[in-house]
mmCIF file of C-alpha atoms in Angstrom:
data_model
loop_
_atom_site.group_PDB
_atom_site.id
_atom_site.type_symbol
_atom_site.label_atom_id
_atom_site.label_comp_id
_atom_site.label_asym_id
_atom_site.label_seq_id
_atom_site.Cartn_x
_atom_site.Cartn_y
_atom_site.Cartn_z
ATOM 1 C CA UNK L 1 -52.054 -20.408 48.777
ATOM 2 C CA UNK L 2 -55.357 -20.205 47.867
ATOM 3 C CA UNK L 3 -55.300 -21.805 44.464
ATOM 4 C CA UNK L 4 -56.776 -25.453 43.670
ATOM 5 C CA UNK L 5 -55.756 -28.171 44.737
ATOM 6 C CA UNK L 6 -56.227 -32.432 44.027
ATOM 7 C CA UNK L 7 -55.903 -34.951 45.954
ATOM 8 C CA UNK L 8 -53.689 -37.524 45.076
ATOM 9 C CA UNK L 9 -51.251 -36.019 43.270
ATOM 10 C CA UNK L 10 -50.429 -39.339 41.414
ATOM 11 C CA UNK L 11 -52.336 -42.962 41.619
ATOM 12 C CA UNK L 12 -51.324 -46.482 40.586
ATOM 13 C CA UNK L 13 -53.629 -48.329 41.221
ATOM 14 C CA UNK L 14 -55.072 -52.858 39.381
ATOM 15 C CA UNK L 15 -57.421 -53.776 36.641
ATOM 16 C CA UNK L 16 -61.120 -53.941 38.358
ATOM 17 C CA UNK L 17 -60.208 -51.466 41.900
ATOM 18 C CA UNK L 18 -61.856 -48.509 42.175
ATOM 19 C CA UNK L 19 -60.539 -44.574 43.226
ATOM 20 C CA UNK L 20 -61.336 -41.726 44.172
ATOM 21 C CA UNK L 21 -60.096 -38.273 43.621
ATOM 22 C CA UNK L 22 -60.619 -35.419 45.298
ATOM 23 C CA UNK L 23 -61.028 -31.188 44.391
ATOM 24 C CA UNK L 24 -60.480 -28.219 46.567
ATOM 25 C CA UNK L 25 -61.695 -25.365 44.585
ATOM 26 C CA UNK L 26 -61.350 -21.402 44.573
ATOM 27 C CA UNK L 27 -63.108 -20.652 48.397
ATOM 28 C CA UNK L 28 -66.414 -18.658 46.510
ATOM 29 C CA UNK L 29 -65.544 -20.619 43.217
ATOM 30 C CA UNK L 30 -69.303 -21.876 42.538
ATOM 31 C CA UNK L 31 -68.129 -23.119 39.297
ATOM 32 C CA UNK L 32 -65.978 -26.724 39.653
ATOM 33 C CA UNK L 33 -65.080 -28.303 36.785
ATOM 34 C CA UNK L 34 -63.267 -32.245 35.902
ATOM 35 C CA UNK L 35 -61.281 -32.561 33.026
ATOM 36 C CA UNK L 36 -59.504 -35.123 31.635
ATOM 37 C CA UNK L 37 -56.089 -35.819 29.920
ATOM 38 C CA UNK L 38 -54.943 -37.819 27.902
ATOM 39 C CA UNK L 39 -51.181 -37.996 26.057
ATOM 40 C CA UNK L 40 -50.346 -35.451 24.111
ATOM 41 C CA UNK L 41 -53.972 -34.573 23.706
ATOM 42 C CA UNK L 42 -56.591 -31.378 25.010
ATOM 43 C CA UNK L 43 -58.272 -31.602 28.720
ATOM 44 C CA UNK L 44 -61.757 -33.139 27.872
ATOM 45 C CA UNK L 45 -64.471 -32.062 29.318
ATOM 46 C CA UNK L 46 -66.366 -34.657 32.293
ATOM 47 C CA UNK L 47 -68.447 -33.125 33.983
ATOM 48 C CA UNK L 48 -69.974 -29.475 35.823
ATOM 49 C CA UNK L 49 -71.061 -28.798 39.109
ATOM 50 C CA UNK L 50 -72.992 -25.427 39.997
ATOM 51 C CA UNK L 51 -72.984 -25.652 43.262
ATOM 52 C CA UNK L 52 -74.010 -28.925 44.734
ATOM 53 C CA UNK L 53 -75.994 -29.171 41.117
ATOM 54 C CA UNK L 54 -74.543 -30.974 38.832
ATOM 55 C CA UNK L 55 -75.652 -29.697 35.558
ATOM 56 C CA UNK L 56 -73.196 -31.303 32.857
ATOM 57 C CA UNK L 57 -72.113 -34.617 32.486
ATOM 58 C CA UNK L 58 -70.267 -35.694 29.020
ATOM 59 C CA UNK L 59 -71.304 -39.120 27.037
ATOM 60 C CA UNK L 60 -67.075 -39.346 28.381
ATOM 61 C CA UNK L 61 -68.367 -40.681 31.410
ATOM 62 C CA UNK L 62 -69.308 -43.381 31.555
ATOM 63 C CA UNK L 63 -71.598 -45.430 34.604
ATOM 64 C CA UNK L 64 -68.077 -46.231 35.860
ATOM 65 C CA UNK L 65 -68.357 -42.822 37.044
ATOM 66 C CA UNK L 66 -70.143 -41.211 39.557
ATOM 67 C CA UNK L 67 -69.298 -36.732 40.810
ATOM 68 C CA UNK L 68 -69.878 -35.462 43.715
ATOM 69 C CA UNK L 69 -70.495 -31.896 45.337
ATOM 70 C CA UNK L 70 -71.629 -31.572 48.627
ATOM 71 C CA UNK L 71 -72.328 -28.520 50.225
ATOM 72 C CA UNK L 72 -70.984 -26.340 46.821
ATOM 73 C CA UNK L 73 -67.527 -27.078 48.320
ATOM 74 C CA UNK L 74 -64.822 -29.384 47.573
ATOM 75 C CA UNK L 75 -65.458 -32.747 45.031
ATOM 76 C CA UNK L 76 -64.988 -36.599 44.560
ATOM 77 C CA UNK L 77 -64.787 -37.896 41.298
ATOM 78 C CA UNK L 78 -64.310 -41.803 41.842
ATOM 79 C CA UNK L 79 -64.025 -44.698 39.233
ATOM 80 C CA UNK L 80 -65.490 -48.009 39.935
ATOM 81 C CA UNK L 81 -63.901 -51.477 38.305
ATOM 82 C CA UNK L 82 -60.921 -49.265 36.327
ATOM 83 C CA UNK L 83 -59.967 -50.889 32.939
ATOM 84 C CA UNK L 84 -56.652 -49.485 31.560
ATOM 85 C CA UNK L 85 -58.656 -46.597 29.331
ATOM 86 C CA UNK L 86 -58.766 -44.833 32.850
ATOM 87 C CA UNK L 87 -55.678 -43.926 32.732
ATOM 88 C CA UNK L 88 -55.305 -39.921 32.112
ATOM 89 C CA UNK L 89 -54.618 -36.871 34.154
ATOM 90 C CA UNK L 90 -57.864 -35.749 35.772
ATOM 91 C CA UNK L 91 -58.051 -32.348 35.744
ATOM 92 C CA UNK L 92 -60.025 -29.935 38.354
ATOM 93 C CA UNK L 93 -60.512 -26.145 37.602
ATOM 94 C CA UNK L 94 -62.956 -23.329 39.307
ATOM 95 C CA UNK L 95 -64.625 -20.360 38.149
ATOM 96 C CA UNK L 96 -67.016 -17.355 39.643
ATOM 97 C CA UNK L 97 -69.358 -18.131 36.985
ATOM 98 C CA UNK L 98 -69.297 -14.516 36.006
ATOM 99 C CA UNK L 99 -70.838 -13.918 32.578
ATOM 100 C CA UNK L 100 -68.943 -12.498 31.130
ATOM 101 C CA UNK L 101 -65.075 -12.824 31.429
ATOM 102 C CA UNK L 102 -65.232 -16.327 33.139
ATOM 103 C CA UNK L 103 -61.885 -17.942 33.523
ATOM 104 C CA UNK L 104 -61.703 -21.293 35.193
ATOM 105 C CA UNK L 105 -58.596 -21.381 37.337
ATOM 106 C CA UNK L 106 -57.001 -25.538 37.056
ATOM 107 C CA UNK L 107 -55.408 -27.496 40.138
ATOM 108 C CA UNK L 108 -51.994 -29.089 39.513
ATOM 109 C CA UNK L 109 -54.415 -32.529 38.247
ATOM 110 C CA UNK L 110 -54.406 -36.229 39.805
ATOM 111 C CA UNK L 111 -52.912 -38.661 37.404
ATOM 112 C CA UNK L 112 -54.186 -41.942 37.252
ATOM 113 C CA UNK L 113 -51.958 -45.454 36.094
ATOM 114 C CA UNK L 114 -53.964 -48.434 35.991
ATOM 115 C CA UNK L 115 -52.009 -51.491 35.299
ATOM 116 C CA UNK I 1 -70.453 -30.232 16.901
ATOM 117 C CA UNK I 2 -67.297 -27.828 18.327
ATOM 118 C CA UNK I 3 -63.259 -29.080 16.748
ATOM 119 C CA UNK I 4 -60.344 -27.004 18.246
ATOM 120 C CA UNK I 5 -57.223 -27.290 16.109
ATOM 121 C CA UNK I 6 -53.913 -26.115 16.858
ATOM 122 C CA UNK I 7 -51.248 -26.643 13.874
ATOM 123 C CA UNK I 8 -48.963 -27.111 14.156
ATOM 124 C CA UNK I 9 -48.314 -29.728 16.995
ATOM 125 C CA UNK I 10 -44.980 -28.935 17.586
ATOM 126 C CA UNK I 11 -42.555 -25.885 17.287
ATOM 127 C CA UNK I 12 -38.347 -24.756 17.826
ATOM 128 C CA UNK I 13 -37.823 -21.188 17.786
ATOM 129 C CA UNK I 14 -33.667 -19.233 18.711
ATOM 130 C CA UNK I 15 -34.079 -17.627 21.884
ATOM 131 C CA UNK I 16 -35.467 -13.904 21.262
ATOM 132 C CA UNK I 17 -37.399 -14.893 18.237
ATOM 133 C CA UNK I 18 -41.340 -14.296 18.068
ATOM 134 C CA UNK I 19 -43.417 -16.909 19.048
ATOM 135 C CA UNK I 20 -46.990 -17.133 16.776
ATOM 136 C CA UNK I 21 -49.791 -19.556 18.164
ATOM 137 C CA UNK I 22 -52.855 -20.799 15.452
ATOM 138 C CA UNK I 23 -55.432 -22.162 17.016
ATOM 139 C CA UNK I 24 -59.269 -22.009 14.957
ATOM 140 C CA UNK I 25 -62.357 -23.596 15.158
ATOM 141 C CA UNK I 26 -64.720 -24.547 12.820
ATOM 142 C CA UNK I 27 -68.739 -22.907 15.334
ATOM 143 C CA UNK I 28 -67.556 -18.748 15.360
ATOM 144 C CA UNK I 29 -70.537 -19.053 17.897
ATOM 145 C CA UNK I 30 -68.252 -18.925 20.348
ATOM 146 C CA UNK I 31 -68.588 -17.198 23.819
ATOM 147 C CA UNK I 32 -64.829 -17.158 24.825
ATOM 148 C CA UNK I 33 -61.728 -18.190 23.600
ATOM 149 C CA UNK I 34 -58.380 -18.968 27.216
ATOM 150 C CA UNK I 35 -54.976 -19.522 26.145
ATOM 151 C CA UNK I 36 -53.577 -21.944 28.629
ATOM 152 C CA UNK I 37 -50.043 -22.783 28.662
ATOM 153 C CA UNK I 38 -48.714 -26.118 31.062
ATOM 154 C CA UNK I 39 -45.213 -27.371 32.055
ATOM 155 C CA UNK I 40 -44.476 -31.042 31.121
ATOM 156 C CA UNK I 41 -46.770 -33.080 34.169
ATOM 157 C CA UNK I 42 -48.376 -30.118 35.207
ATOM 158 C CA UNK I 43 -51.855 -28.521 35.935
ATOM 159 C CA UNK I 44 -52.942 -25.269 32.999
ATOM 160 C CA UNK I 45 -52.256 -21.816 33.365
ATOM 161 C CA UNK I 46 -54.262 -19.408 32.740
ATOM 162 C CA UNK I 47 -52.857 -17.110 29.781
ATOM 163 C CA UNK I 48 -55.424 -15.479 28.697
ATOM 164 C CA UNK I 49 -59.156 -14.798 28.389
ATOM 165 C CA UNK I 50 -60.526 -13.070 25.100
ATOM 166 C CA UNK I 51 -64.049 -11.753 24.320
ATOM 167 C CA UNK I 52 -66.406 -13.189 21.915
ATOM 168 C CA UNK I 53 -66.355 -8.853 22.012
ATOM 169 C CA UNK I 54 -62.961 -8.727 21.871
ATOM 170 C CA UNK I 55 -60.409 -8.506 19.362
ATOM 171 C CA UNK I 56 -57.667 -8.845 20.841
ATOM 172 C CA UNK I 57 -56.166 -8.785 24.447
ATOM 173 C CA UNK I 58 -52.180 -8.144 25.741
ATOM 174 C CA UNK I 59 -50.039 -8.929 29.437
ATOM 175 C CA UNK I 60 -47.298 -8.761 29.338
ATOM 176 C CA UNK I 61 -44.413 -9.778 26.317
ATOM 177 C CA UNK I 62 -48.236 -12.040 25.170
ATOM 178 C CA UNK I 63 -50.968 -11.102 23.361
ATOM 179 C CA UNK I 64 -54.085 -12.829 21.485
ATOM 180 C CA UNK I 65 -56.515 -12.385 18.378
ATOM 181 C CA UNK I 66 -59.712 -13.575 18.114
ATOM 182 C CA UNK I 67 -61.499 -13.549 14.449
ATOM 183 C CA UNK I 68 -64.574 -14.649 15.303
ATOM 184 C CA UNK I 69 -65.449 -14.564 12.147
ATOM 185 C CA UNK I 70 -62.693 -16.912 10.135
ATOM 186 C CA UNK I 71 -62.984 -19.327 12.573
ATOM 187 C CA UNK I 72 -59.242 -18.094 14.224
ATOM 188 C CA UNK I 73 -57.186 -16.931 17.376
ATOM 189 C CA UNK I 74 -53.055 -15.754 17.657
ATOM 190 C CA UNK I 75 -51.633 -16.427 20.568
ATOM 191 C CA UNK I 76 -47.789 -14.098 20.115
ATOM 192 C CA UNK I 77 -45.442 -13.951 22.110
ATOM 193 C CA UNK I 78 -42.212 -11.965 21.390
ATOM 194 C CA UNK I 79 -39.110 -11.947 22.265
ATOM 195 C CA UNK I 80 -38.791 -15.656 23.772
ATOM 196 C CA UNK I 81 -37.248 -17.217 26.350
ATOM 197 C CA UNK I 82 -36.624 -20.536 27.524
ATOM 198 C CA UNK I 83 -38.444 -19.799 30.071
ATOM 199 C CA UNK I 84 -41.706 -20.033 27.513
ATOM 200 C CA UNK I 85 -40.966 -24.228 26.452
ATOM 201 C CA UNK I 86 -43.994 -25.214 27.674
ATOM 202 C CA UNK I 87 -47.215 -26.519 25.841
ATOM 203 C CA UNK I 88 -49.760 -23.697 24.978
ATOM 204 C CA UNK I 89 -53.001 -25.170 24.567
ATOM 205 C CA UNK I 90 -56.518 -22.774 23.222
ATOM 206 C CA UNK I 91 -59.702 -23.852 24.489
ATOM 207 C CA UNK I 92 -63.437 -21.758 23.491
ATOM 208 C CA UNK I 93 -66.580 -21.216 25.250
ATOM 209 C CA UNK I 94 -69.833 -21.575 23.192
ATOM 210 C CA UNK I 95 -71.757 -19.592 23.236
ATOM 211 C CA UNK I 96 -75.192 -21.531 23.758
ATOM 212 C CA UNK I 97 -75.044 -21.033 27.854
ATOM 213 C CA UNK I 98 -77.424 -24.441 28.005
ATOM 214 C CA UNK I 99 -73.864 -25.600 27.431
ATOM 215 C CA UNK I 100 -72.020 -24.672 30.336
ATOM 216 C CA UNK I 101 -68.902 -23.411 30.357
ATOM 217 C CA UNK I 102 -66.868 -26.137 29.342
ATOM 218 C CA UNK I 103 -64.108 -25.511 27.718
ATOM 219 C CA UNK I 104 -63.585 -27.223 24.040
ATOM 220 C CA UNK I 105 -59.365 -27.080 24.404
ATOM 221 C CA UNK I 106 -57.057 -27.699 21.265
ATOM 222 C CA UNK I 107 -54.447 -30.307 21.447
ATOM 223 C CA UNK I 108 -51.787 -27.823 21.975
ATOM 224 C CA UNK I 109 -48.987 -26.805 20.586
ATOM 225 C CA UNK I 110 -45.698 -27.976 22.125
ATOM 226 C CA UNK I 111 -42.859 -25.184 21.589
ATOM 227 C CA UNK I 112 -39.386 -25.262 22.419
ATOM 228 C CA UNK I 113 -36.811 -22.109 23.426
ATOM 229 C CA UNK I 114 -33.289 -22.562 21.928
ATOM 230 C CA UNK I 115 -30.785 -21.179 24.693
#
C-alpha cells in the first residue's frame, strides 16, 4: 500500500511528558500537512511543508509544538510538556502540489490522550 | 477569515433515500472545494474535489455542486446504503496562494442510514 501512514496510531501519556508522532507521505508527494481534530469538530490546520521547508504555521501551534521534515520525506510532530488540552486526533496529509487539482490524501491519524 | 459551516450536524435516513448534505462558506475567493468521508476513529477519505471554475463533479452515486457566488456546495448521495453511514466533511482552499493549500473544514455532518 502506498498511502499516507502515521505512527503510532494511539498514544496515551501523562501531562508534562513529551510525545513525538511520525508521518510518512505518499512517495513523490512534495507537500505535507499536519492537522488537529478534536471530538465532534472538523480538522484544523497546524502547519505545512513544501519539500523540507516549513512554509506556514498556524497560531494554534504554540511554542511547545515543533514539526520537521528532514530531506523532504517523512515528517515528525513533537509536543513538549503535554497538556490535557492537547488531547486530539493528529492527522497528516500529503499532496503532489499540483497547481490545479491538489487533492490532499490523509493518513489514519494518531489519537493522543493526555491524562 | 474563512468560515465553513455544515448544517445539519447530524442526519438519519432510511436506506434507499437520497442524501443531501449542505456546506456553506463565507469567502467566495476559493481555489477549490473538497468533500471527505470520515469513519469513526479513522482518517479522512477524499470523495470529490471541485475546482473553482467548475459547477459540479460526479463519481458513481455521488454528485457535488458548487455555487461560488452564494458560497454553497451540496453533496448528493443517491440511493443511500447502510455503508454510507459516516461523517461527511467539506473543506475549502483559499484563492490566495500565499496562504498555501491549507484546507479550512466545516464541522461535518454525521449521517446514519438505517436498514
